[in-house]
Short mmCIF file of C-alpha atoms and ligand atoms in Angstrom, two decimals:
data_model
loop_
_atom_site.label_atom_id
_atom_site.label_comp_id
_atom_site.label_asym_id
_atom_site.label_seq_id
_atom_site.Cartn_x
_atom_site.Cartn_y
_atom_site.Cartn_z
CA UNK O 1 -2.37 14.88 -0.72
CA UNK O 2 -0.05 16.85 -2.91
CA UNK O 3 2.44 18.84 -0.95
CA UNK O 4 4.09 21.81 -2.29
CA UNK O 5 6.75 23.62 -0.87
CA UNK O 6 7.28 27.68 -2.04
CA UNK O 7 9.00 30.55 -1.28
CA UNK O 8 6.29 33.33 -0.87
CA UNK O 9 4.50 35.22 1.87
CA UNK O 10 1.02 34.91 3.27
CA UNK O 11 -1.36 36.56 1.04
CA UNK O 12 0.60 35.90 -2.53
CA UNK O 13 -0.78 32.35 -2.88
CA UNK O 14 -4.56 31.92 -3.51
CA UNK O 15 -6.70 28.90 -2.52
CA UNK O 16 -10.00 28.10 -0.91
CA UNK O 17 -8.52 28.25 2.30
CA UNK O 18 -5.19 30.32 3.35
CA UNK O 19 -3.55 29.37 6.85
CA UNK O 20 -0.98 31.92 8.30
CA UNK O 21 0.69 31.08 11.36
CA UNK O 22 1.20 33.85 13.77
CA UNK O 23 3.13 33.74 16.76
CA UNK O 24 1.88 34.62 20.43
CA UNK O 25 2.15 38.14 21.16
CA UNK O 26 3.57 39.26 17.92
CA UNK O 27 2.32 42.10 16.14
CA UNK O 28 -0.05 40.91 12.83
CA UNK O 29 1.58 43.68 10.77
CA UNK O 30 4.40 40.96 9.41
CA UNK O 31 1.83 38.28 9.06
CA UNK O 32 -0.63 40.02 7.14
CA UNK O 33 1.66 42.28 5.40
CA UNK O 34 1.01 40.96 1.76
CA UNK O 35 -2.50 40.76 2.04
CA UNK O 36 -4.84 43.13 0.07
CA UNK O 37 -4.97 46.62 1.71
CA UNK O 38 -9.47 45.76 2.81
CA UNK O 39 -8.69 42.49 4.11
CA UNK O 40 -5.58 43.30 5.98
CA UNK O 41 -7.88 46.17 7.86
CA UNK O 42 -10.44 43.84 8.28
CA UNK O 43 -8.51 41.11 10.22
CA UNK O 44 -6.56 43.63 12.30
CA UNK O 45 -9.45 44.77 13.36
CA UNK O 46 -11.40 41.66 14.15
CA UNK O 47 -8.16 40.09 15.54
CA UNK O 48 -8.59 43.09 17.97
CA UNK O 49 -11.77 42.56 18.93
CA UNK O 50 -11.40 39.29 19.88
CA UNK O 51 -8.61 39.63 21.66
CA UNK O 52 -6.64 37.04 19.03
CA UNK O 53 -3.15 36.65 20.77
CA UNK O 54 -1.86 33.91 18.82
CA UNK O 55 -2.14 31.18 21.83
CA UNK O 56 -1.36 27.70 20.29
CA UNK O 57 -4.24 26.37 17.82
CA UNK O 58 -6.42 29.04 18.59
CA UNK O 59 -7.89 30.61 15.42
CA UNK O 60 -9.43 33.84 13.84
CA UNK O 61 -11.08 33.39 10.37
CA UNK O 62 -12.09 36.13 8.16
CA UNK O 63 -13.78 35.63 4.37
CA UNK O 64 -12.79 37.95 1.42
CA UNK O 65 -13.65 37.00 -2.44
CA UNK O 66 -14.71 33.77 -1.83
CA UNK O 67 -12.26 32.61 0.10
CA UNK O 68 -11.05 31.83 3.74
CA UNK O 69 -8.48 33.72 5.58
CA UNK O 70 -7.47 31.98 8.80
CA UNK O 71 -5.51 33.02 11.38
CA UNK O 72 -4.22 30.29 13.37
CA UNK O 73 -1.87 30.66 16.68
CA UNK O 74 1.45 28.82 17.29
CA UNK O 75 2.53 29.95 20.48
CA UNK O 76 5.98 30.74 20.95
CA UNK O 77 6.68 28.24 17.59
CA UNK O 78 9.38 26.74 19.31
CA UNK O 79 8.27 23.22 19.73
CA UNK O 80 6.87 20.79 17.17
CA UNK O 81 3.99 19.85 18.93
CA UNK O 82 2.76 23.55 18.70
CA UNK O 83 2.97 23.40 15.09
CA UNK O 84 1.10 20.25 15.21
CA UNK O 85 -1.55 21.22 16.78
CA UNK O 86 -1.93 24.43 14.76
CA UNK O 87 -2.17 22.66 11.91
CA UNK O 88 -4.72 20.55 13.22
CA UNK O 89 -6.92 23.94 13.68
CA UNK O 90 -6.38 24.63 10.28
CA UNK O 91 -7.44 21.09 8.97
CA UNK O 92 -10.46 21.69 10.62
CA UNK O 93 -10.75 25.06 9.00
CA UNK O 94 -10.43 23.39 5.48
CA UNK O 95 -13.33 20.62 6.63
CA UNK O 96 -15.56 23.68 7.65
CA UNK O 97 -15.38 25.06 4.51
CA UNK O 98 -15.08 21.68 2.08
CA UNK O 99 -11.46 23.24 0.92
CA UNK O 100 -10.05 21.42 -1.53
CA UNK O 101 -6.82 23.41 -1.82
CA UNK O 102 -5.38 24.70 1.35
CA UNK O 103 -2.17 27.07 1.82
CA UNK O 104 -0.64 27.12 5.24
CA UNK O 105 1.97 30.08 5.52
CA UNK O 106 4.74 29.45 8.12
CA UNK O 107 5.76 33.27 9.62
CA UNK O 108 8.33 35.00 8.21
CA UNK O 109 10.92 33.10 10.89
CA UNK O 110 13.66 30.60 9.71
CA UNK O 111 11.94 27.11 10.13
CA UNK O 112 13.84 23.93 10.73
CA UNK O 113 12.90 21.28 8.66
CA UNK O 114 10.88 19.71 11.80
CA UNK O 115 8.68 22.09 11.81
CA UNK O 116 7.55 21.36 8.22
CA UNK O 117 7.34 17.48 9.27
CA UNK O 118 5.19 18.72 12.33
CA UNK O 119 3.01 20.56 10.13
CA UNK O 120 2.49 17.79 7.98
CA UNK O 121 1.67 15.59 10.83
CA UNK O 122 -0.54 17.77 12.47
CA UNK O 123 -2.53 18.08 9.28
CA UNK O 124 -2.70 14.43 8.01
CA UNK O 125 -3.44 12.88 11.32
CA UNK O 126 -5.87 15.34 12.18
CA UNK O 127 -7.86 13.91 8.95
CA UNK O 128 -7.90 10.75 10.10
CA UNK O 129 -11.31 8.80 10.73
CA UNK O 130 -12.74 5.22 11.23
CA UNK O 131 -15.89 4.82 9.11
CA UNK O 132 -15.47 1.47 7.89
CA UNK O 133 -19.17 0.64 10.10
CA UNK O 134 -20.80 3.76 8.87
CA UNK O 135 -23.56 3.58 6.24
CA UNK O 136 -24.43 7.45 6.24
CA UNK O 137 -21.45 9.48 6.01
CA UNK O 138 -22.86 12.95 7.88
CA UNK O 139 -19.56 14.55 6.09
CA UNK O 140 -17.88 12.73 3.33
CA UNK O 141 -15.28 15.77 3.41
CA UNK O 142 -11.74 13.95 2.62
CA UNK O 143 -9.34 16.81 2.79
CA UNK O 144 -7.49 19.25 1.05
CA UNK O 145 -6.36 17.54 -2.44
CA UNK O 146 -3.44 19.98 -2.56
CA UNK O 147 -1.54 21.44 0.57
CA UNK O 148 0.90 24.47 -0.23
CA UNK O 149 3.19 25.15 2.63
CA UNK O 150 5.15 28.72 1.93
CA UNK O 151 7.54 30.76 3.61
CA UNK O 152 9.46 33.73 2.67
CA UNK O 153 13.05 31.39 3.39
CA UNK O 154 11.18 27.85 2.12
CA UNK O 155 13.33 26.02 0.13
CA UNK O 156 12.16 23.40 -1.89
CA UNK O 157 15.26 21.23 -1.33
CA UNK O 158 16.47 17.58 -0.47
CA UNK O 159 16.30 18.17 3.18
CA UNK O 160 12.51 20.17 3.53
CA UNK O 161 11.26 16.87 0.96
CA UNK O 162 12.70 14.30 3.04
CA UNK O 163 11.02 15.56 6.02
CA UNK O 164 7.78 16.16 4.39
CA UNK O 165 7.93 12.54 3.18
CA UNK O 166 8.99 11.30 6.56
CA UNK O 167 6.02 12.91 8.12
CA UNK O 168 3.72 11.07 5.43
CA UNK O 169 5.03 7.30 5.90
CA UNK O 170 5.02 8.28 10.01
CA UNK O 171 1.06 9.40 9.33
CA UNK O 172 0.31 6.40 7.51
CA UNK O 173 1.74 4.01 10.06
CA UNK O 174 -0.01 5.69 12.88
CA UNK O 175 -3.22 5.29 10.89
CA UNK O 176 -2.44 2.13 10.34
CA UNK O 177 -2.52 1.72 13.99
CA UNK O 178 -5.69 3.47 15.02
CA UNK O 179 -7.63 1.48 12.24
CA UNK O 180 -6.78 -2.03 14.08
CA UNK O 181 -7.37 -0.40 17.72
CA UNK O 182 -10.73 1.16 16.38
CA UNK O 183 -11.65 -2.30 14.67
CA UNK O 184 -14.11 -4.82 16.60
CA UNK O 185 -12.81 -7.69 18.68
CA UNK O 186 -14.90 -10.18 17.05
CA UNK O 187 -12.95 -9.05 13.58
CA UNK O 188 -9.57 -8.78 14.56
CA UNK O 189 -8.73 -11.79 16.60
CA UNK O 190 -5.21 -13.14 16.97
CA UNK O 191 -5.04 -14.80 13.77
CA UNK O 192 -6.24 -11.40 12.01
CA UNK O 193 -3.42 -9.82 13.66
CA UNK O 194 -1.22 -12.26 12.00
CA UNK O 195 -2.36 -11.79 8.88
CA UNK O 196 -1.75 -8.17 8.92
CA UNK O 197 1.97 -8.97 10.18
CA UNK O 198 2.33 -11.44 6.97
CA UNK O 199 0.91 -8.53 4.63
CA UNK O 200 3.69 -6.18 6.01
CA UNK O 201 6.42 -8.63 5.52
CA UNK O 202 5.28 -9.29 1.99
CA UNK O 203 6.70 -5.90 1.09
CA UNK O 204 10.30 -6.60 1.83
CA UNK O 205 12.51 -5.88 4.25
CA UNK O 206 10.56 -7.22 6.78
CA UNK O 207 10.33 -11.32 7.66
CA UNK O 208 7.82 -12.38 9.77
CA UNK O 209 7.49 -15.74 11.55
CA UNK O 210 4.45 -17.06 13.70
CA UNK O 211 3.90 -19.57 16.35
CA UNK O 212 0.58 -20.69 16.83
CA UNK O 213 -1.13 -24.23 18.01
CA UNK O 214 1.30 -26.70 19.12
CA UNK O 215 4.36 -24.88 18.24
CA UNK O 216 3.42 -22.66 20.93
CA UNK O 217 3.55 -25.22 23.68
CA UNK O 218 6.67 -26.62 22.23
CA UNK O 219 8.39 -23.11 22.44
CA UNK O 220 7.41 -23.07 26.34
CA UNK O 221 5.00 -19.84 25.03
CA UNK O 222 3.00 -20.48 28.09
CA UNK O 223 1.77 -17.37 29.22
CA UNK O 224 -0.24 -17.09 25.67
CA UNK O 225 -1.44 -20.77 26.06
CA UNK O 226 -2.65 -20.03 29.64
CA UNK O 227 -4.74 -16.94 28.42
CA UNK O 228 -5.85 -18.38 25.58
CA UNK O 229 -7.50 -21.40 26.85
CA UNK O 230 -10.95 -19.61 27.59
CA UNK O 231 -11.12 -18.48 24.23
CA UNK O 232 -12.11 -20.11 20.60
CA UNK O 233 -9.49 -17.67 19.22
CA UNK O 234 -6.28 -19.27 19.51
CA UNK O 235 -3.24 -17.36 20.34
CA UNK O 236 -0.36 -16.55 18.38
CA UNK O 237 3.04 -15.67 18.61
CA UNK O 238 4.48 -13.28 16.14
CA UNK O 239 8.14 -12.46 15.53
CA UNK O 240 8.74 -9.85 12.82
CA UNK O 241 12.06 -8.51 11.41
CA UNK O 242 13.44 -5.08 9.74
CA UNK O 243 17.09 -5.61 8.17
CA UNK O 244 18.38 -2.24 6.93
CA UNK O 245 20.21 -2.22 3.65
CA UNK O 246 23.21 -0.93 5.21
CA UNK O 247 25.12 -2.41 8.06
CA UNK O 248 23.15 -2.34 11.18
CA UNK O 249 24.30 0.06 13.77
CA UNK O 250 22.28 -1.51 16.32
CA UNK O 251 19.57 -4.45 17.07
CA UNK O 252 16.53 -3.30 19.23
CA UNK O 253 13.53 -5.29 20.35
CA UNK O 254 10.16 -4.15 20.05
CA UNK O 255 7.60 -6.00 22.25
CA UNK O 256 3.86 -5.44 22.33
CA UNK O 257 0.78 -6.56 24.43
CA UNK O 258 -1.80 -8.24 21.51
CA UNK O 259 -4.84 -9.15 23.96
CA UNK O 260 -7.49 -8.37 21.14
CA UNK O 261 -10.11 -8.34 23.69
CA UNK O 262 -9.99 -8.37 27.48
CA UNK O 263 -12.87 -9.82 29.33
CA UNK O 264 -10.88 -10.50 32.23
CA UNK O 265 -11.43 -14.26 31.96
CA UNK O 266 -13.08 -16.03 35.14
CA UNK O 267 -11.84 -12.57 36.96
CA UNK O 268 -14.25 -11.31 34.98
CA UNK O 269 -14.53 -7.61 34.55
CA UNK O 270 -17.61 -5.42 35.00
CA UNK O 271 -19.66 -4.74 31.65
CA UNK O 272 -18.47 -1.10 31.86
CA UNK O 273 -14.78 -1.53 32.22
CA UNK O 274 -14.92 -3.93 28.89
CA UNK O 275 -16.64 -1.06 26.75
CA UNK O 276 -13.20 -0.19 25.45
CA UNK O 277 -11.12 -3.40 25.51
CA UNK O 278 -10.80 -3.67 22.10
CA UNK O 279 -7.92 -1.54 22.55
CA UNK O 280 -5.99 -3.76 24.64
CA UNK O 281 -3.66 -4.71 21.45
CA UNK O 282 -2.51 -1.28 21.30
CA UNK O 283 1.02 -2.52 22.07
CA UNK O 284 1.03 -4.94 19.15
CA UNK O 285 -0.69 -2.48 17.05
CA UNK O 286 2.31 -0.41 17.84
CA UNK O 287 4.86 -2.76 16.54
CA UNK O 288 2.74 -3.65 13.19
CA UNK O 289 3.05 0.47 12.53
CA UNK O 290 6.62 0.15 12.87
CA UNK O 291 7.35 -2.48 10.84
CA UNK O 292 5.04 -0.61 8.39
CA UNK O 293 7.13 2.26 8.25
CA UNK O 294 10.86 1.21 9.01
CA UNK O 295 11.25 -0.29 5.35
CA UNK O 296 10.58 3.39 3.93
CA UNK O 297 12.10 5.36 6.48
CA UNK O 298 15.28 2.52 6.68
CA UNK O 299 16.98 3.75 9.55
CA UNK O 300 20.24 1.65 10.19
CA UNK O 301 19.12 -0.36 12.82
CA UNK O 302 17.99 -4.01 13.07
CA UNK O 303 14.69 -4.24 14.51
CA UNK O 304 13.05 -7.11 15.91
CA UNK O 305 9.37 -7.06 16.89
CA UNK O 306 7.50 -9.41 19.03
CA UNK O 307 3.50 -9.48 19.50
CA UNK O 308 1.92 -11.50 22.46
CA UNK O 309 -1.21 -12.04 20.82
CA UNK O 310 -4.38 -13.62 22.67
CA UNK O 311 -7.94 -13.04 23.41
CA UNK O 312 -8.60 -12.94 27.13
CA UNK O 313 -12.37 -14.82 27.62
CA UNK O 314 -13.83 -17.13 30.36
CA UNK O 315 -14.97 -19.74 28.10
CA UNK O 316 -14.51 -23.65 28.81
CA UNK O 317 -10.97 -24.60 29.63
CA UNK O 318 -9.84 -21.05 30.63
CA UNK O 319 -7.18 -20.46 33.04
CA UNK O 320 -8.64 -20.45 36.58
CA UNK O 321 -6.82 -18.17 39.47
CA UNK O 322 -4.21 -20.49 41.14
CA UNK O 323 -3.06 -22.00 38.47
CA UNK O 324 0.61 -21.72 38.08
CA UNK O 325 2.43 -21.00 34.67
CA UNK O 326 6.04 -22.32 34.04
CA UNK O 327 7.79 -20.17 31.27
CA UNK O 328 10.51 -20.71 28.97
CA UNK O 329 13.38 -19.02 31.22
CA UNK O 330 12.18 -21.11 34.28
CA UNK O 331 10.46 -18.49 36.33
CA UNK O 332 7.08 -19.69 37.74
CA UNK O 333 4.26 -17.21 38.48
CA UNK O 334 1.37 -17.93 40.00
CA UNK O 335 -2.07 -16.63 38.16
CA UNK O 336 -4.13 -15.29 41.03
CA UNK O 337 -6.15 -12.68 38.93
CA UNK O 338 -6.82 -13.85 35.14
CA UNK O 339 -7.53 -9.89 34.67
CA UNK O 340 -3.96 -9.53 35.11
CA UNK O 341 -3.57 -11.23 31.83
CA UNK O 342 -0.93 -8.50 29.72
CA UNK O 343 1.84 -9.46 32.03
CA UNK O 344 1.31 -13.19 31.62
CA UNK O 345 1.64 -13.14 27.64
CA UNK O 346 4.05 -10.45 27.64
CA UNK O 347 6.59 -12.95 29.59
CA UNK O 348 6.37 -15.33 26.76
CA UNK O 349 7.71 -12.24 24.27
CA UNK O 350 9.66 -10.97 26.46
CA UNK O 351 12.05 -14.14 27.15
CA UNK O 352 12.42 -14.52 23.49
CA UNK O 353 13.43 -11.01 22.92
CA UNK O 354 15.86 -11.24 25.81
CA UNK O 355 17.59 -14.26 24.20
CA UNK O 356 18.38 -12.49 21.21
CA UNK O 357 20.57 -10.25 23.64
CA UNK O 358 19.70 -7.35 21.65
CA UNK O 359 20.92 -3.61 22.23
CA UNK O 360 17.89 -3.03 24.16
CA UNK O 361 13.92 -4.17 24.72
CA UNK O 362 11.53 -1.73 24.67
CA UNK O 363 7.84 -2.86 25.44
CA UNK O 364 4.66 -1.03 25.08
CA UNK O 365 1.45 -2.63 26.73
CA UNK O 366 -2.10 -1.29 27.89
CA UNK O 367 -1.19 -2.87 31.03
CA UNK O 368 -2.61 -1.42 34.28
CA UNK O 369 -5.58 0.93 35.24
CA UNK O 370 -3.56 1.56 38.21
CA UNK O 371 -0.95 3.76 35.03
CA UNK O 372 -4.31 5.88 34.12
CA UNK O 373 -5.43 6.42 37.66
CA UNK O 374 -2.02 7.91 38.45
CA UNK O 375 -0.95 9.72 35.23
CA UNK O 376 -4.40 10.21 33.46
CA UNK O 377 -5.31 9.63 30.03
CA UNK O 378 -3.23 11.59 28.19
CA UNK O 379 0.85 10.58 29.51
CA UNK O 380 1.91 7.15 30.06
CA UNK O 381 4.03 5.32 32.41
CA UNK O 382 7.78 4.42 31.79
CA UNK O 383 9.56 2.13 34.01
CA UNK O 384 12.97 0.22 33.18
CA UNK O 385 16.37 -0.96 34.56
CA UNK O 386 18.44 1.41 32.41
CA UNK O 387 18.55 5.45 33.41
CA UNK O 388 19.77 6.49 30.30
CA UNK O 389 17.52 4.85 27.67
CA UNK O 390 14.27 5.77 29.83
CA UNK O 391 15.72 9.63 29.61
CA UNK O 392 16.31 9.11 25.98
CA UNK O 393 13.06 8.08 25.54
CA UNK O 394 11.16 10.27 27.54
CA UNK O 395 13.11 12.96 25.06
CA UNK O 396 11.59 11.67 22.27
CA UNK O 397 8.40 11.55 23.62
CA UNK O 398 8.41 15.51 24.52
CA UNK O 399 9.79 15.82 20.77
CA UNK O 400 6.56 13.41 19.54
CA UNK O 401 4.32 15.08 21.64
CA UNK O 402 3.47 11.79 23.64
CA UNK O 403 4.23 12.59 27.52
CA UNK O 404 6.36 10.17 29.43
CA UNK O 405 6.55 10.09 32.78
CA UNK O 406 8.90 7.83 34.69
CA UNK O 407 7.85 5.74 37.86
CA UNK O 408 10.15 3.98 40.23
CA UNK O 409 10.87 0.28 39.90
CA UNK O 410 10.78 -0.32 43.70
CA UNK O 411 12.95 -3.09 45.13
CA UNK O 412 11.59 -3.48 48.04
CA UNK O 413 7.91 -4.18 46.06
CA UNK O 414 9.21 -7.29 44.82
CA UNK O 415 7.57 -8.70 48.19
CA UNK O 416 4.53 -7.47 47.00
CA UNK O 417 4.57 -10.53 44.20
CA UNK O 418 6.06 -13.06 46.12
CA UNK O 419 4.20 -15.93 45.35
CA UNK O 420 3.76 -18.81 48.24
CA UNK O 421 3.39 -21.35 45.41
CA UNK O 422 5.58 -20.10 42.61
CA UNK O 423 8.52 -17.81 42.54
CA UNK O 424 6.28 -15.06 41.77
CA UNK O 425 2.65 -14.27 41.72
CA UNK O 426 0.60 -11.96 38.73
CA UNK O 427 -0.91 -9.30 41.27
CA UNK O 428 -0.10 -7.57 44.21
CA UNK O 429 -1.41 -5.80 47.01
CA UNK O 430 -3.65 -3.61 45.22
CA UNK O 431 -0.95 -0.35 45.43
CA UNK O 432 1.25 0.49 43.00
CA UNK O 433 -0.33 -1.52 40.90
CA UNK O 434 1.65 -0.12 37.43
CA UNK O 435 5.20 -0.96 39.47
CA UNK O 436 4.37 -4.35 40.67
CA UNK O 437 3.13 -4.89 36.83
CA UNK O 438 6.55 -3.52 36.00
CA UNK O 439 8.55 -5.77 38.52
CA UNK O 440 7.23 -8.64 37.28
CA UNK O 441 7.76 -8.26 33.74
CA UNK O 442 11.46 -7.50 34.78
CA UNK O 443 11.68 -11.27 35.63
CA UNK O 444 11.91 -11.96 31.86
CA UNK O 445 14.39 -9.46 30.63
CA UNK O 446 17.67 -11.24 31.81
CA UNK O 447 20.53 -8.70 32.21
CA UNK O 448 18.92 -6.83 28.31
CA UNK O 449 18.41 -3.00 29.17
CA UNK O 450 14.80 -2.77 29.09
CA UNK O 451 12.33 0.03 29.24
CA UNK O 452 8.56 -0.62 29.42
CA UNK O 453 5.92 1.85 28.37
CA UNK O 454 2.48 1.56 30.27
CA UNK O 455 0.18 3.12 27.46
CA UNK O 456 -3.28 2.16 29.10
CA UNK O 457 -4.01 5.90 29.38
CA UNK O 458 -3.39 7.51 26.21
CA UNK O 459 -4.04 4.33 23.81
CA UNK O 460 -7.28 5.39 23.13
CA UNK O 461 -9.16 8.79 23.85
CA UNK O 462 -13.03 8.72 25.00
CA UNK O 463 -13.05 12.47 23.60
CA UNK O 464 -11.18 14.07 20.50
CA UNK O 465 -7.72 15.44 21.12
CA UNK O 466 -5.88 17.67 19.36
CA UNK O 467 -5.04 15.81 15.75
CA UNK O 468 -6.62 12.50 17.47
CA UNK O 469 -10.44 11.68 17.00
CA UNK O 470 -12.01 9.50 19.35
CA UNK O 471 -10.63 6.15 19.49
CA UNK O 472 -7.02 4.43 19.04
CA UNK O 473 -4.53 7.17 19.15
CA UNK O 474 -1.32 5.15 17.59
CA UNK O 475 0.40 6.38 20.66
CA UNK O 476 4.11 5.70 20.92
CA UNK O 477 4.43 5.35 17.51
CA UNK O 478 6.20 8.53 16.64
CA UNK O 479 8.42 8.32 20.16
CA UNK O 480 9.84 5.17 18.76
CA UNK O 481 10.34 5.97 15.18
CA UNK O 482 12.06 9.21 16.57
CA UNK O 483 14.07 6.97 18.67
CA UNK O 484 15.02 4.21 16.08
CA UNK O 485 16.06 7.66 13.66
CA UNK O 486 17.84 9.09 16.21
CA UNK O 487 20.14 5.71 17.04
CA UNK O 488 20.09 4.12 13.09
N1 LIG F 1 -5.93 -3.94 30.31
C1 LIG F 1 -5.73 -3.71 31.50
C2 LIG F 1 -5.61 -2.56 31.79
C3 LIG F 1 -6.54 -1.62 31.30
C4 LIG F 1 -7.44 -0.63 32.03
C5 LIG F 1 -6.00 -1.02 30.10
C6 LIG F 1 -8.01 0.02 31.79
C7 LIG F 1 -6.84 0.13 29.78
C8 LIG F 1 -7.51 0.83 30.87
C9 LIG F 1 -5.33 -5.12 32.00
O1 LIG F 1 -5.52 -6.09 31.45
C10 LIG F 1 -5.79 -5.05 33.60
O2 LIG F 1 -7.31 -5.93 33.43
N2 LIG F 1 -5.47 -4.63 34.62
C11 LIG F 1 -5.88 -4.95 35.91
C12 LIG F 1 -4.94 -5.83 36.60
C13 LIG F 1 -5.66 -6.21 38.20
C14 LIG F 1 -6.39 -7.08 37.90
C15 LIG F 1 -3.87 -6.32 39.11
C16 LIG F 1 -6.69 -3.63 36.27
O3 LIG F 1 -5.67 -2.60 35.98
O4 LIG F 1 -7.38 -3.63 36.94
MN1 LIG F 2 -6.79 -7.53 32.29
ZN1 LIG F 3 -5.45 -6.33 29.32
#
């Protein structure tokens, strides 16, 4: 998509579809001031009839001279999320008339550069689709070829250009994550994640190292070894490092759960619960997406990415309830339920991350159904040992339109995961499942500042959401990029 920034009012630039942003409760007169007289009257009358008020992503469209004019509400226009959702509605309007050229006219207010970024994000993310396995494409519209953003005070300056370019990079990396999550498990084995990681490392500024087979055992990656034992697809530990050109201001470790299919193992899931379990590598997809974006965004932070990749299957040799895993840091864990496999593999990666002694560790994992029960499909749980880090991430999430809600790491619940044969066990009583999972993970981060994102709910959507079709969402990527930008 070719993106232009121009200093004009709505109605002064022509296109197949002209979208005009309208703030909630504002008179339409300003927004349509430069429209031809007839059109202005038609739009205003229509808006009155249908009671168009400018609520976020509400639209009103009028055809005139073979061109669509679409008013789109941006609410109070204060939050980036309003603009993303409005832009997503604009993308739908463009699709409805197969527009080749699209104008998005911001309102007459001053716009911070972030607003431009949000509009581009909304448009590009809304245009995502996964159709690798479709033979008949019911709609071959691929989005507008040219997008013009216009506003009376909009400058085509460096700062605004940067925001537009950043948004394009961010959306390409979100698309990579969505593609990986939407891909079928039989194709995206742990070795496939390895080749994606290696591919990203070929482009410079990112390095990649992989442990598989005997090496996993030698390095005591015993969680990955145990979970992979029931599958013919071998597991892998993937390390990636992004190093900035300039001196790094800090070192951060990012850890992702990469279960390429979660059948539950011998503690087999019911069929219904397996239907979406190809998404159980969404944390890993996030790490790969970050490693795709970082060399292009170039924040001054050293980022170490770790992916614990395995397929959780009940095949011959599968680990059994009652087995004990001895971890690299010396901690032993009793496996009572092989379906609580995420924490088993994450423990390996967290040990390695902690050995680096980074400034902080952030992990993302589709870890517990309990988190989905507690917070629903739109909000991720966040837990950790450092309140400041948690609050910063929550703020970044709000900015990104990715809500995070903190749950407490209740010390007394450690009782719940104490084992009679090992140091800890991998399931608790069944209450507060998200908290006991996080407490399990805490045993592997040592003294390092750490935050854990349980993205079991928002990583995958069963219905279309604003700027997000059904399937993998790419959740947490934009939050983490905002965080890395803010410290680099
Ligand atoms: N991958 C699942 C968690 C999950 C469930 C993610 C639903 C997304 C949607 C995880 O490996 C799992 O099976 N967790 C168990 C833990 C239990 C056995 C303690 C769960 O949540 O049921
Ligand atoms: Mn599981
Ligand atoms: Zn799982």
